[in-house]
């Protein structure tokens, strides 16, 4: 490659980077938060939009919620599963559905750059408009093929025969194109159209699919692990729960983040007895109750199963009813009439509500088995004292979801008030290459749960230390270290200042830290063996021997 070509390529590369930055800025609506701000000489890093730091004291509430989940789920016989945060993109495309927003628009996938490249190439009809566009297109094809070479060499792209062949053809096309351009043929003409047409096919056909993505939810990974570790050979059903971060490139708002946290559970294998559905929901409500979440509302529905005498028949009926009122619906709903009429029922658009209310309801079109299943689920919930509300519009868009669906809303969350969603998905494990397996699960939005708890005043509670040790003098210091160790062993949180402070200053610090007690240790206290314990709330003081003091604080701690 000549220097001139290299320089041209570099210029193109810079142009792509500029385009990328502009696209990112457009998407985010604000300048990239990691960019230096005007007036700042040094770059100030900030958490990426849609992500946030969780800090003390708030993290205490997060820990409390997670601990409650461990305890409650444990009492229902669930074991924790930890799956990787990155999985193959294909896993999510297959389980969540390639056409859903979550997969097609919101996933963080790698290698992103090549995909971006591909999109940036546009179509050859654009390239054929004038000399400048043709030039740009050609340059992009050359750079794209160079990048493919790097990725293939580094083994970041699958070195399949198809990919290697496609790459070779693209490289040949690139040099053919350069040759043509350098011989002065710089205007769009039918020969260019033919050549670029071939290049376009190569570019589109190149298999970038073996990509990895940050998980947008936890069910797919759990089912993958169930299959991979042959868990169908364990006593069924297998009851698993998970907690951790999930990633979706959504538009951030209150209660909606790009990195958010879910706590979820799945019951895989075994039967689909309605009692399983009911017990899972009972566990969920017990968990919310133990967390102190008030004002929750549980909605349930049955979406039947994918058969002509059940959901499929209902879908067809719904579609034909929707066709009759198509003109009155918004663009999204109009599109869904064809692709997924059930999803029209999800619509929150105000003017569509009266129309939707008049549509046929799925409960009237379930097959006998599904009808019975639903009736027994409701009965089983009643046996367990779980209060529910039926919502015939609670649906799921994908075929493998069936029968029970449920959702829980909580107060204080504005429009994003769903704190948990769940349902039965008997076909999913099989769809992912496993044996036929029954399945049901839920995912709780932990961020929203915490937000709702905070809004209702169930915040983190007292965060201060139990004991602040105010020490003065060298002998007192040695005793203070020993006292700190003993108190910590007894479960107290203890602050031991690393340098000597006057007692007045030390007590000031103790109260700033929200300490309950200050243990005052001077050389005279050490010599007498009588330590002073001050209760900061009322200022009262008592003198106690070391053993008595330890005993006293231990009891206090137990009573906290
Ligand atoms: P889904 O996996 O979409 O069924 O969501 C399950 C639960 O996760 C929802 O009910 C929300 O509470 C929570 N959730 C989903 N997406 C987000 C997000 N972007 N930010 C915060 N919570 C979310």
Coordinates of C-alpha atoms in Angstrom, one line a residue, residues 62 66 215-219 241-248 259-266 419-421 442-447:
X62 CA -28.7 -3.4 49.2
X66 CA -29.7 -9.5 49.2
X215 CA -26.3 -10.3 29.8
X216 CA -29.5 -8.3 29.7
X217 CA -31.3 -10.7 32.0
X218 CA -30.6 -13.9 33.9
X219 CA -32.9 -16.6 32.7
X241 CA -31.8 -18.2 42.2
X242 CA -29.3 -15.6 41.2
X243 CA -28.6 -11.9 41.8
X244 CA -26.3 -9.5 40.0
X245 CA -26.0 -6.8 37.4
X246 CA -27.7 -6.8 34.0
X247 CA -27.1 -4.5 31.1
X248 CA -29.5 -2.8 28.7
X259 CA -26.6 -1.3 34.4
X260 CA -29.2 -2.5 36.8
X261 CA -29.5 -5.3 39.2
X262 CA -31.9 -8.2 39.3
X263 CA -32.7 -10.9 41.8
X264 CA -34.3 -13.8 40.1
X265 CA -35.3 -17.5 40.6
X266 CA -36.1 -20.3 38.2
X419 CA -40.7 -4.3 40.5
X420 CA -40.9 -7.9 39.3
X421 CA -42.0 -9.9 36.3
X442 CA -39.2 -14.4 37.9
X443 CA -36.9 -11.4 38.0
X444 CA -37.0 -8.7 40.6
X445 CA -35.6 -5.3 39.7
X446 CA -33.5 -4.7 42.7
X447 CA -32.9 -1.0 42.0

